[in-house]
mmCIF file of C-alpha atoms in Angstrom:
data_model
loop_
_atom_site.group_PDB
_atom_site.id
_atom_site.type_symbol
_atom_site.label_atom_id
_atom_site.label_comp_id
_atom_site.label_asym_id
_atom_site.label_seq_id
_atom_site.Cartn_x
_atom_site.Cartn_y
_atom_site.Cartn_z
ATOM 1 C CA MET A 1 87.962 117.372 84.221
ATOM 2 C CA GLU A 2 91.629 118.383 83.953
ATOM 3 C CA LEU A 3 93.786 117.265 86.835
ATOM 4 C CA LEU A 4 97.073 118.814 87.920
ATOM 5 C CA LEU A 5 99.529 117.110 90.241
ATOM 6 C CA GLU A 6 100.214 120.455 91.930
ATOM 7 C CA ASP A 7 96.629 120.550 93.212
ATOM 8 C CA PHE A 8 97.356 117.596 95.499
ATOM 9 C CA ARG A 9 101.069 118.001 96.195
ATOM 10 C CA ALA A 10 102.067 119.331 99.603
ATOM 11 C CA PRO A 11 104.406 122.255 98.871
ATOM 12 C CA PRO A 12 108.001 121.808 100.096
ATOM 13 C CA ARG A 13 109.092 123.691 103.190
ATOM 14 C CA SER A 14 105.630 125.126 103.839
ATOM 15 C CA GLU A 15 103.319 125.003 106.808
ATOM 16 C CA ILE A 16 100.441 122.559 106.389
ATOM 17 C CA ASP A 17 96.973 123.132 107.829
ATOM 18 C CA LEU A 18 94.925 120.026 107.024
ATOM 19 C CA ARG A 19 91.695 121.890 107.755
ATOM 20 C CA LYS A 20 92.327 123.763 104.498
ATOM 21 C CA TRP A 21 92.732 120.561 102.484
ATOM 22 C CA ARG A 22 89.505 118.953 101.346
ATOM 23 C CA THR A 23 88.601 115.412 102.359
ATOM 24 C CA GLU A 24 86.069 115.174 99.536
ATOM 25 C CA GLY A 25 87.311 116.334 96.140
ATOM 26 C CA GLU A 26 85.604 117.092 92.858
ATOM 27 C CA PRO A 27 84.062 113.841 91.537
ATOM 28 C CA LEU A 28 85.957 112.286 88.639
ATOM 29 C CA TYR A 29 83.106 109.954 87.679
ATOM 30 C CA SER A 30 79.343 110.261 87.329
ATOM 31 C CA SER A 31 78.368 106.614 87.875
ATOM 32 C CA LYS A 32 79.756 103.288 89.030
ATOM 33 C CA LYS A 33 79.977 102.235 85.401
ATOM 34 C CA GLU A 34 82.106 105.251 84.493
ATOM 35 C CA TYR A 35 84.277 104.709 87.587
ATOM 36 C CA ARG A 36 85.001 101.112 86.564
ATOM 37 C CA LYS A 37 85.759 102.210 83.011
ATOM 38 C CA LEU A 38 88.187 104.925 84.140
ATOM 39 C CA LEU A 39 89.904 102.649 86.647
ATOM 40 C CA ARG A 40 90.321 99.880 84.043
ATOM 41 C CA LYS A 41 91.853 102.440 81.700
ATOM 42 C CA HIS A 42 94.296 103.616 84.361
ATOM 43 C CA VAL A 43 95.197 100.056 85.384
ATOM 44 C CA LYS A 44 95.859 99.063 81.766
ATOM 45 C CA LYS A 45 98.189 102.037 81.258
ATOM 46 C CA LEU A 46 99.896 101.348 84.566
ATOM 47 C CA SER A 47 100.531 97.738 83.562
ATOM 48 C CA SER A 48 102.103 98.892 80.295
ATOM 49 C CA LEU A 49 104.318 101.424 82.069
ATOM 50 C CA GLN A 50 105.364 98.836 84.639
ATOM 51 C CA GLN A 51 106.607 96.597 81.815
ATOM 52 C CA LEU A 52 108.525 99.548 80.393
ATOM 53 C CA LEU A 53 109.958 100.278 83.854
ATOM 54 C CA TYR A 54 111.185 96.687 84.061
ATOM 55 C CA ALA A 55 112.626 96.638 80.543
ATOM 56 C CA SER A 56 114.434 99.986 80.810
ATOM 57 C CA ASN A 57 115.892 98.942 84.210
ATOM 58 C CA HIS A 58 116.977 102.455 85.231
ATOM 59 C CA TYR A 59 114.486 103.311 87.961
ATOM 60 C CA ALA A 60 112.730 101.761 90.939
ATOM 61 C CA ILE A 61 109.421 103.121 92.235
ATOM 62 C CA LEU A 62 108.624 103.344 95.935
ATOM 63 C CA ILE A 63 105.009 104.184 96.774
ATOM 64 C CA ILE A 64 104.180 104.993 100.392
ATOM 65 C CA PHE A 65 100.667 105.079 101.868
ATOM 66 C CA GLN A 66 99.953 106.738 105.212
ATOM 67 C CA ALA A 67 96.544 107.518 106.654
ATOM 68 C CA MET A 68 94.250 107.256 109.618
ATOM 69 C CA ASP A 69 92.522 103.925 110.208
ATOM 70 C CA ALA A 70 89.762 103.070 107.678
ATOM 71 C CA ALA A 71 90.999 105.639 105.144
ATOM 72 C CA GLY A 72 91.154 103.016 102.384
ATOM 73 C CA LYS A 73 94.844 102.215 102.011
ATOM 74 C CA ASP A 74 94.297 98.499 101.424
ATOM 75 C CA GLY A 75 91.512 99.086 98.912
ATOM 76 C CA ALA A 76 93.496 101.676 96.986
ATOM 77 C CA ILE A 77 96.483 99.341 96.713
ATOM 78 C CA ARG A 78 94.321 96.370 95.712
ATOM 79 C CA HIS A 79 92.283 98.170 93.054
ATOM 80 C CA VAL A 80 94.944 100.411 91.537
ATOM 81 C CA MET A 81 97.655 97.757 91.304
ATOM 82 C CA SER A 82 95.337 94.926 90.241
ATOM 83 C CA GLY A 83 96.660 94.777 86.676
ATOM 84 C CA VAL A 84 100.374 94.989 87.433
ATOM 85 C CA ASN A 85 102.500 91.883 86.965
ATOM 86 C CA PRO A 86 103.027 90.430 90.478
ATOM 87 C CA GLN A 87 106.653 89.730 89.560
ATOM 88 C CA GLY A 88 107.205 93.462 89.145
ATOM 89 C CA CYS A 89 105.368 94.748 92.202
ATOM 90 C CA GLN A 90 105.508 93.903 95.907
ATOM 91 C CA VAL A 91 103.453 95.217 98.821
ATOM 92 C CA PHE A 92 104.797 95.396 102.367
ATOM 93 C CA SER A 93 102.745 96.247 105.458
ATOM 94 C CA PHE A 94 104.486 97.542 108.562
ATOM 95 C CA LYS A 95 102.818 97.229 111.925
ATOM 96 C CA HIS A 96 104.317 97.148 115.425
ATOM 97 C CA PRO A 97 108.102 96.607 115.253
ATOM 98 C CA SER A 98 109.429 93.281 116.493
ATOM 99 C CA ALA A 99 111.998 92.885 119.252
ATOM 100 C CA VAL A 100 114.701 92.391 116.610
ATOM 101 C CA GLU A 101 113.628 95.497 114.694
ATOM 102 C CA LEU A 102 113.757 97.571 117.867
ATOM 103 C CA GLN A 103 117.453 96.727 118.137
ATOM 104 C CA HIS A 104 118.105 98.744 114.959
ATOM 105 C CA ASP A 105 117.559 102.329 113.888
ATOM 106 C CA PHE A 106 114.017 103.223 112.841
ATOM 107 C CA LEU A 107 114.819 103.137 109.097
ATOM 108 C CA TRP A 108 116.300 99.636 109.164
ATOM 109 C CA ARG A 109 113.221 97.428 108.962
ATOM 110 C CA THR A 110 111.812 99.144 105.877
ATOM 111 C CA SER A 111 115.188 99.412 104.126
ATOM 112 C CA ARG A 112 115.261 95.630 103.766
ATOM 113 C CA ASP A 113 112.183 95.778 101.529
ATOM 114 C CA LEU A 114 113.137 98.571 99.140
ATOM 115 C CA PRO A 115 112.386 97.796 95.475
ATOM 116 C CA GLU A 116 115.195 96.973 93.088
ATOM 117 C CA ARG A 117 115.542 98.705 89.731
ATOM 118 C CA GLY A 118 112.754 97.901 87.325
ATOM 119 C CA ARG A 119 110.236 97.163 90.081
ATOM 120 C CA ILE A 120 107.541 98.878 92.122
ATOM 121 C CA GLY A 121 107.541 98.594 95.899
ATOM 122 C CA ILE A 122 104.537 99.637 97.970
ATOM 123 C CA PHE A 123 104.734 100.403 101.681
ATOM 124 C CA ASN A 124 101.400 100.186 103.493
ATOM 125 C CA ARG A 125 102.552 102.349 106.394
ATOM 126 C CA SER A 126 106.279 102.879 106.614
ATOM 127 C CA TYR A 127 109.158 104.481 108.510
ATOM 128 C CA TYR A 128 106.864 107.487 108.844
ATOM 129 C CA GLU A 129 105.119 105.681 111.696
ATOM 130 C CA ASP A 130 108.117 106.727 113.803
ATOM 131 C CA VAL A 131 107.194 110.410 113.463
ATOM 132 C CA LEU A 132 103.427 109.844 113.561
ATOM 133 C CA ILE A 133 102.174 107.229 116.030
ATOM 134 C CA VAL A 134 105.367 107.616 118.077
ATOM 135 C CA ARG A 135 104.843 111.375 118.203
ATOM 136 C CA VAL A 136 101.271 110.888 119.420
ATOM 137 C CA HIS A 137 102.440 108.233 121.896
ATOM 138 C CA PRO A 138 105.979 109.322 122.890
ATOM 139 C CA GLU A 139 106.092 106.635 125.586
ATOM 140 C CA ILE A 140 106.946 104.247 122.724
ATOM 141 C CA LEU A 141 110.366 105.909 122.566
ATOM 142 C CA ARG A 142 111.323 104.127 125.781
ATOM 143 C CA ARG A 143 111.414 100.841 123.858
ATOM 144 C CA GLN A 144 113.604 102.289 121.104
ATOM 145 C CA ALA A 145 116.799 102.697 123.129
ATOM 146 C CA LEU A 146 117.607 106.243 122.034
ATOM 147 C CA VAL A 147 121.246 107.311 122.229
ATOM 148 C CA ASP A 148 120.232 110.315 124.334
ATOM 149 C CA PRO A 149 117.000 109.511 126.217
ATOM 150 C CA SER A 150 117.052 112.983 127.777
ATOM 151 C CA ALA A 151 116.919 114.803 124.424
ATOM 152 C CA PRO A 152 113.936 117.152 124.052
ATOM 153 C CA LEU A 153 111.139 115.585 121.999
ATOM 154 C CA GLU A 154 111.202 118.362 119.407
ATOM 155 C CA GLN A 155 114.855 117.576 118.772
ATOM 156 C CA VAL A 156 114.016 113.884 118.341
ATOM 157 C CA TRP A 157 111.426 114.710 115.672
ATOM 158 C CA ARG A 158 113.732 117.170 113.896
ATOM 159 C CA ASP A 159 116.500 114.582 113.819
ATOM 160 C CA ARG A 160 114.137 111.974 112.411
ATOM 161 C CA TYR A 161 112.804 114.322 109.746
ATOM 162 C CA ASN A 162 116.402 115.064 108.748
ATOM 163 C CA SER A 163 117.199 111.339 108.641
ATOM 164 C CA ILE A 164 114.149 110.674 106.460
ATOM 165 C CA ASN A 165 114.945 113.530 104.086
ATOM 166 C CA GLY A 166 118.554 112.403 103.764
ATOM 167 C CA PHE A 167 117.486 108.794 103.232
ATOM 168 C CA GLU A 168 114.988 109.736 100.519
ATOM 169 C CA GLN A 169 117.514 112.025 98.829
ATOM 170 C CA HIS A 170 119.965 109.114 98.752
ATOM 171 C CA LEU A 171 117.331 106.829 97.205
ATOM 172 C CA HIS A 172 116.437 109.456 94.597
ATOM 173 C CA ASN A 173 120.085 110.000 93.701
ATOM 174 C CA ASN A 174 120.383 106.276 93.057
ATOM 175 C CA GLY A 175 117.344 105.865 90.832
ATOM 176 C CA THR A 176 114.429 105.269 93.212
ATOM 177 C CA ARG A 177 111.505 107.579 92.579
ATOM 178 C CA ILE A 178 109.309 108.072 95.631
ATOM 179 C CA ILE A 179 105.563 108.808 95.620
ATOM 180 C CA LYS A 180 103.974 109.417 99.017
ATOM 181 C CA PHE A 181 100.210 109.433 99.593
ATOM 182 C CA PHE A 182 98.393 110.762 102.617
ATOM 183 C CA LEU A 183 94.764 109.648 102.290
ATOM 184 C CA HIS A 184 92.952 112.559 103.912
ATOM 185 C CA LEU A 185 89.859 111.228 105.658
ATOM 186 C CA SER A 186 87.365 113.254 107.683
ATOM 187 C CA LYS A 187 86.602 112.254 111.257
ATOM 188 C CA ASP A 188 82.917 111.798 110.458
ATOM 189 C CA GLU A 189 83.635 109.524 107.494
ATOM 190 C CA GLN A 190 85.898 107.397 109.690
ATOM 191 C CA ARG A 191 83.013 107.116 112.162
ATOM 192 C CA GLN A 192 80.680 105.890 109.405
ATOM 193 C CA ARG A 193 83.210 103.305 108.224
ATOM 194 C CA PHE A 194 83.793 102.021 111.750
ATOM 195 C CA LEU A 195 80.016 101.634 112.192
ATOM 196 C CA LYS A 196 79.844 99.585 108.977
ATOM 197 C CA ARG A 197 82.581 97.310 110.290
ATOM 198 C CA ILE A 198 80.478 96.740 113.396
ATOM 199 C CA ASP A 199 77.052 96.481 111.737
ATOM 200 C CA LEU A 200 77.933 94.366 108.676
ATOM 201 C CA GLU A 201 78.902 90.811 109.544
ATOM 202 C CA LYS A 202 81.157 90.457 106.501
ATOM 203 C CA LYS A 203 83.157 93.473 107.721
ATOM 204 C CA ASN A 204 83.407 92.456 111.391
ATOM 205 C CA TRP A 205 86.861 90.997 110.861
ATOM 206 C CA LYS A 206 88.154 94.472 109.983
ATOM 207 C CA PHE A 207 87.131 95.981 113.302
ATOM 208 C CA ASN A 208 89.719 96.473 116.021
ATOM 209 C CA ALA A 209 88.734 97.921 119.379
ATOM 210 C CA ALA A 210 92.137 99.631 119.544
ATOM 211 C CA ASP A 211 91.069 101.774 116.570
ATOM 212 C CA ILE A 212 88.402 103.392 118.749
ATOM 213 C CA GLU A 213 91.019 104.279 121.340
ATOM 214 C CA GLU A 214 93.263 105.800 118.670
ATOM 215 C CA ARG A 215 90.306 107.808 117.359
ATOM 216 C CA LYS A 216 90.294 109.691 120.672
ATOM 217 C CA CYS A 217 93.696 111.075 119.647
ATOM 218 C CA TRP A 218 92.395 112.423 116.322
ATOM 219 C CA ASP A 219 93.504 116.027 116.898
ATOM 220 C CA ASP A 220 96.963 114.907 117.995
ATOM 221 C CA TYR A 221 97.297 112.780 114.873
ATOM 222 C CA MET A 222 96.276 115.678 112.642
ATOM 223 C CA LYS A 223 98.976 117.839 114.237
ATOM 224 C CA ALA A 224 101.526 115.052 113.806
ATOM 225 C CA TYR A 225 100.608 114.679 110.137
ATOM 226 C CA GLU A 226 100.796 118.427 109.580
ATOM 227 C CA LYS A 227 104.301 118.571 111.044
ATOM 228 C CA CYS A 228 105.400 115.488 109.115
ATOM 229 C CA LEU A 229 104.027 116.622 105.743
ATOM 230 C CA ALA A 230 105.534 120.079 106.149
ATOM 231 C CA ALA A 231 108.965 118.727 107.093
ATOM 232 C CA THR A 232 109.276 115.881 104.571
ATOM 233 C CA SER A 233 107.477 116.915 101.375
ATOM 234 C CA THR A 234 110.331 117.662 98.976
ATOM 235 C CA ALA A 235 110.753 118.204 95.254
ATOM 236 C CA HIS A 236 112.234 114.723 94.824
ATOM 237 C CA ALA A 237 109.902 112.923 97.274
ATOM 238 C CA PRO A 238 106.613 114.845 97.433
ATOM 239 C CA TRP A 239 103.604 114.105 99.583
ATOM 240 C CA TYR A 240 100.250 114.013 97.808
ATOM 241 C CA ILE A 241 97.250 114.819 100.000
ATOM 242 C CA VAL A 242 94.400 112.808 98.480
ATOM 243 C CA PRO A 243 90.776 113.476 99.513
ATOM 244 C CA ALA A 244 89.643 110.080 100.812
ATOM 245 C CA ASP A 245 86.007 110.402 101.905
ATOM 246 C CA ASP A 246 85.022 108.956 98.508
ATOM 247 C CA LYS A 247 87.002 105.728 98.101
ATOM 248 C CA LYS A 248 86.411 105.458 94.365
ATOM 249 C CA ASN A 249 87.510 109.016 93.733
ATOM 250 C CA ALA A 250 90.610 108.472 95.874
ATOM 251 C CA ARG A 251 91.570 105.388 93.846
ATOM 252 C CA LEU A 252 91.243 107.297 90.584
ATOM 253 C CA LEU A 253 93.401 110.118 91.956
ATOM 254 C CA VAL A 254 96.062 107.721 93.242
ATOM 255 C CA SER A 255 96.233 105.915 89.901
ATOM 256 C CA PHE A 256 96.412 109.233 88.028
ATOM 257 C CA ILE A 257 99.302 110.493 90.170
ATOM 258 C CA ILE A 258 101.245 107.244 89.764
ATOM 259 C CA LEU A 259 100.696 107.306 85.996
ATOM 260 C CA GLU A 260 101.805 110.914 85.659
ATOM 261 C CA THR A 261 104.926 110.223 87.709
ATOM 262 C CA LEU A 262 105.863 107.229 85.566
ATOM 263 C CA ARG A 263 105.224 109.128 82.343
ATOM 264 C CA GLY A 264 107.484 111.907 83.568
ATOM 265 C CA LEU A 265 110.471 109.549 83.728
ATOM 266 C CA GLY A 266 110.841 109.572 79.930
ATOM 267 C CA MET A 267 111.507 105.841 79.811
ATOM 268 C CA ALA A 268 112.148 103.918 76.599
ATOM 269 C CA TYR A 269 112.714 100.312 75.683
ATOM 270 C CA PRO A 270 116.447 99.598 75.393
ATOM 271 C CA LYS A 271 117.952 99.854 71.906
ATOM 272 C CA LEU A 272 120.160 96.940 71.000
ATOM 273 C CA PRO A 273 123.729 97.450 69.731
ATOM 274 C CA ASN A 274 124.244 96.917 66.003
ATOM 275 C CA ASP A 275 125.819 93.470 66.424
ATOM 276 C CA GLN A 276 122.831 92.225 68.442
ATOM 277 C CA GLU A 277 120.405 93.649 65.884
ATOM 278 C CA GLN A 278 122.252 91.701 63.204
ATOM 279 C CA GLN A 279 121.945 88.559 65.322
ATOM 280 C CA LEU A 280 118.189 89.145 65.586
ATOM 281 C CA LEU A 281 117.873 89.528 61.835
ATOM 282 C CA ALA A 282 119.921 86.372 61.231
ATOM 283 C CA ALA A 283 117.800 84.411 63.719
ATOM 284 C CA ARG A 284 114.638 85.673 62.031
ATOM 285 C CA GLN A 285 115.871 84.525 58.633
ATOM 286 C CA GLN A 286 116.675 81.076 60.029
ATOM 287 C CA LEU A 287 113.216 80.743 61.552
ATOM 288 C CA LEU A 288 111.491 81.870 58.347
ATOM 289 C CA ALA A 289 113.523 79.368 56.356
ATOM 290 C CA GLU A 290 112.424 76.411 58.486
ATOM 291 C CA THR A 291 109.831 74.062 57.059
ATOM 292 C CA VAL A 292 107.105 72.932 59.413
#
């Protein structure tokens, strides 16, 4: 099956209706065996490209995952990045901001963890929480000490979208390539996954009663995601809407999109200057001449 990035990319400056985006895509595998084979292939290629990313030292990669609870963010990160050198890849999870973080602007706490050139940084949730969960629960704004607390909410969201777009443009201009994934889960599939967390003892630790309360706000979250995706999917920092009802399929899609993005950078191993090449040749001759 031929895949095209455009099939999953949220178009820039366009309205988004998530009801028109599938939560279950065309299957990329016919069996568990084929799934494992394809994923191993993707992971191997990703590991090779990560080494090239590090050696070329021109770009950093920032991968952002956003989704409803139980959509499979953790699993996607764990399986897709399993073969990448830990020295070249870091994962950061962002939950409720601390008291210190609330004393700064909403982009501050994630900015501290941006990847340096040659490395991959993964944000499991991100600064987008401040236009998603905060939009669904605007009472959170009271703890954020806004400059103008009386500003209309729509203005607050517009200002934050503009801040995010400017921030991501700045990162892009300075060599950070951004890949953003929205794992698109259906409400019924979330229900089934929550039931598994309750019914299977080994999954009990994953269950959080607060998730059930948030589920009641499903429609509000979908509207918040639609507004966010429409306002912040850009040519240089696109959102990819990945069908997530099938976890295995979602992982294959995520790995494919990351691979295609890395390939598109046209990276190459650095070529040494002539004097350093001569030094290499001289060192080789010395080593060959040694007697063991």
